[in-house]
């Protein structure tokens, strides 16, 4: 082959190039939401002028589309904008949670805790430990996909394994299993905040909670961990083979030094978590606890425990972050704590802007009644479809869209007003629909170049393999996405067929 002849690109390379080209040409999510707001207003005018209507299957009421591009409609659009934004559920909950996570992350506790957990495991448990930390990593904000891949690469290299396999395992676990966890975190609060107003399009009285997927996401950890372990040992490592150091750049293979002071701080941080959990459990036990519903005594239904879960999650991370920072010396004065929380809020700026436009869009859909009408019409088309078909369909759509739009909140803000009301009309609870979406959203995270951390982790991988291209990197991650997608979908189908609730007050069917 002459020097001028270019090698033929395979089908995978051509597909990945198309994905990259398409994704790069999508506008910013904020522009997408602004455009959707305009589109909903225009559609409301078309729907109102043409007389769109549907009969609500629950009340028998005939719903007729409302034209918002009228004098009365614009009074709603303009007059309710501030109220709509200020009362939007995910805004307050997510920002409260981020106050605690900001201190835990910026004090250095997340990084040291991940390092200690991964590096202290016996050799036989290295791979499952990294997978486990990755699966639990979504409670740690940005820490897991940023800290764990380079750390995993160094550990693999020290074990005599290919470091790229370590990068792939850590990144696939932290992003591909994004909805799986043993604890509730920011992602639970974020998606629930978009689910609640979408559910209110059909039932204004319905109440959802942050823990409504907890049973399923906890079970997912147990199921997905061996999948990550098997793919790493049976597919990734044999495919990569032995590592040749000449393939990489100049790499400092010296282990990261965690000082005795940091180890002490990490121990006390975990002790503080244990104390906090014991105190909360003790407070919840008495029948007259302020954590219970004042009228029914319930801990799960309309109780301060569930209503205040965002604050409790924030405190859960704030306390160990503060303890670690004080002992390790990363927090020397009160201004350090306020700086960490302020920086955490600053990172949420784009989310706040997205929430403004998303809240307006949902408000327009509600006021125009188009959301309910479309949900009823869509449900009529799907009437008689088996739940398994709906599960596979929603997962497939969510996974495909995720390749092009990396923001989970941006996607669910668009899809929730479609999927949640439609599934409610068919008799399914919003918690069930939300969990199906979260599976689809997670499984293609490792292979989409649109995911925020993809470029960063690719750069880490290229330190160990200088000529590594994006296509090769995605091909290394693809088996994880396929395996996670198949197994997680099967778990959801089994869960559905057995009729298990997906979380606290999160049944599959509407009562």
Tab-separated table of N, CA and C in Angstrom, residues 26 29 401-411 437 441 445 448-452:
chain	number	residue	atom	x	y	z
A	26	UNK	N	-25.129	19.569	17.341
A	26	UNK	CA	-26.286	19.910	18.161
A	26	UNK	C	-26.007	21.200	18.928
A	29	UNK	N	-27.602	22.579	25.161
A	29	UNK	CA	-28.903	22.221	25.733
A	29	UNK	C	-29.777	23.419	26.096
A	401	UNK	N	-31.010	8.530	22.326
A	401	UNK	CA	-30.922	9.980	22.503
A	401	UNK	C	-29.706	10.352	23.332
A	402	UNK	N	-29.348	9.496	24.287
A	402	UNK	CA	-28.203	9.770	25.155
A	402	UNK	C	-26.892	9.869	24.379
A	403	UNK	N	-26.812	9.222	23.242
A	403	UNK	CA	-25.590	9.288	22.431
A	403	UNK	C	-25.359	10.710	21.926
A	404	UNK	N	-26.436	11.460	21.749
A	404	UNK	CA	-26.331	12.788	21.158
A	404	UNK	C	-26.443	13.917	22.186
A	405	UNK	N	-27.132	13.669	23.298
A	405	UNK	CA	-27.290	14.683	24.348
A	405	UNK	C	-26.758	14.100	25.649
A	406	UNK	N	-25.657	14.641	26.152
A	406	UNK	CA	-24.996	14.047	27.307
A	406	UNK	C	-25.648	14.350	28.642
A	407	UNK	N	-26.398	15.427	28.756
A	407	UNK	CA	-26.967	15.837	30.036
A	407	UNK	C	-28.194	14.998	30.388
A	408	UNK	N	-28.125	14.277	31.524
A	408	UNK	CA	-29.258	13.442	31.941
A	408	UNK	C	-30.475	14.294	32.273
A	409	UNK	N	-30.255	15.419	32.934
A	409	UNK	CA	-31.385	16.276	33.289
A	409	UNK	C	-32.024	16.887	32.054
A	410	UNK	N	-31.211	17.246	31.068
A	410	UNK	CA	-31.750	17.835	29.841
A	410	UNK	C	-32.632	16.826	29.107
A	411	UNK	N	-32.196	15.584	29.034
A	411	UNK	CA	-32.980	14.552	28.334
A	411	UNK	C	-34.281	14.268	29.057
A	437	UNK	N	-36.332	4.859	32.223
A	437	UNK	CA	-35.534	5.902	31.568
A	437	UNK	C	-34.108	5.910	32.090
A	441	UNK	N	-30.716	5.816	29.932
A	441	UNK	CA	-29.817	6.962	30.002
A	441	UNK	C	-28.401	6.564	30.379
A	445	UNK	N	-23.789	5.837	28.277
A	445	UNK	CA	-22.858	6.870	28.749
A	445	UNK	C	-21.397	6.589	28.390
A	448	UNK	N	-20.604	7.441	24.457
A	448	UNK	CA	-20.956	8.675	23.779
A	448	UNK	C	-19.894	9.749	23.973
A	449	UNK	N	-19.378	10.307	22.885
A	449	UNK	CA	-18.407	11.404	23.004
A	449	UNK	C	-19.022	12.668	23.590
A	450	UNK	N	-20.363	12.706	23.696
A	450	UNK	CA	-21.043	13.880	24.220
A	450	UNK	C	-21.039	13.921	25.747
A	451	UNK	N	-20.672	12.808	26.385
A	451	UNK	CA	-20.647	12.795	27.838
A	451	UNK	C	-19.532	13.723	28.328
A	452	UNK	N	-19.781	14.536	29.366
A	452	UNK	CA	-18.825	15.573	29.763
A	452	UNK	C	-17.409	15.080	30.046
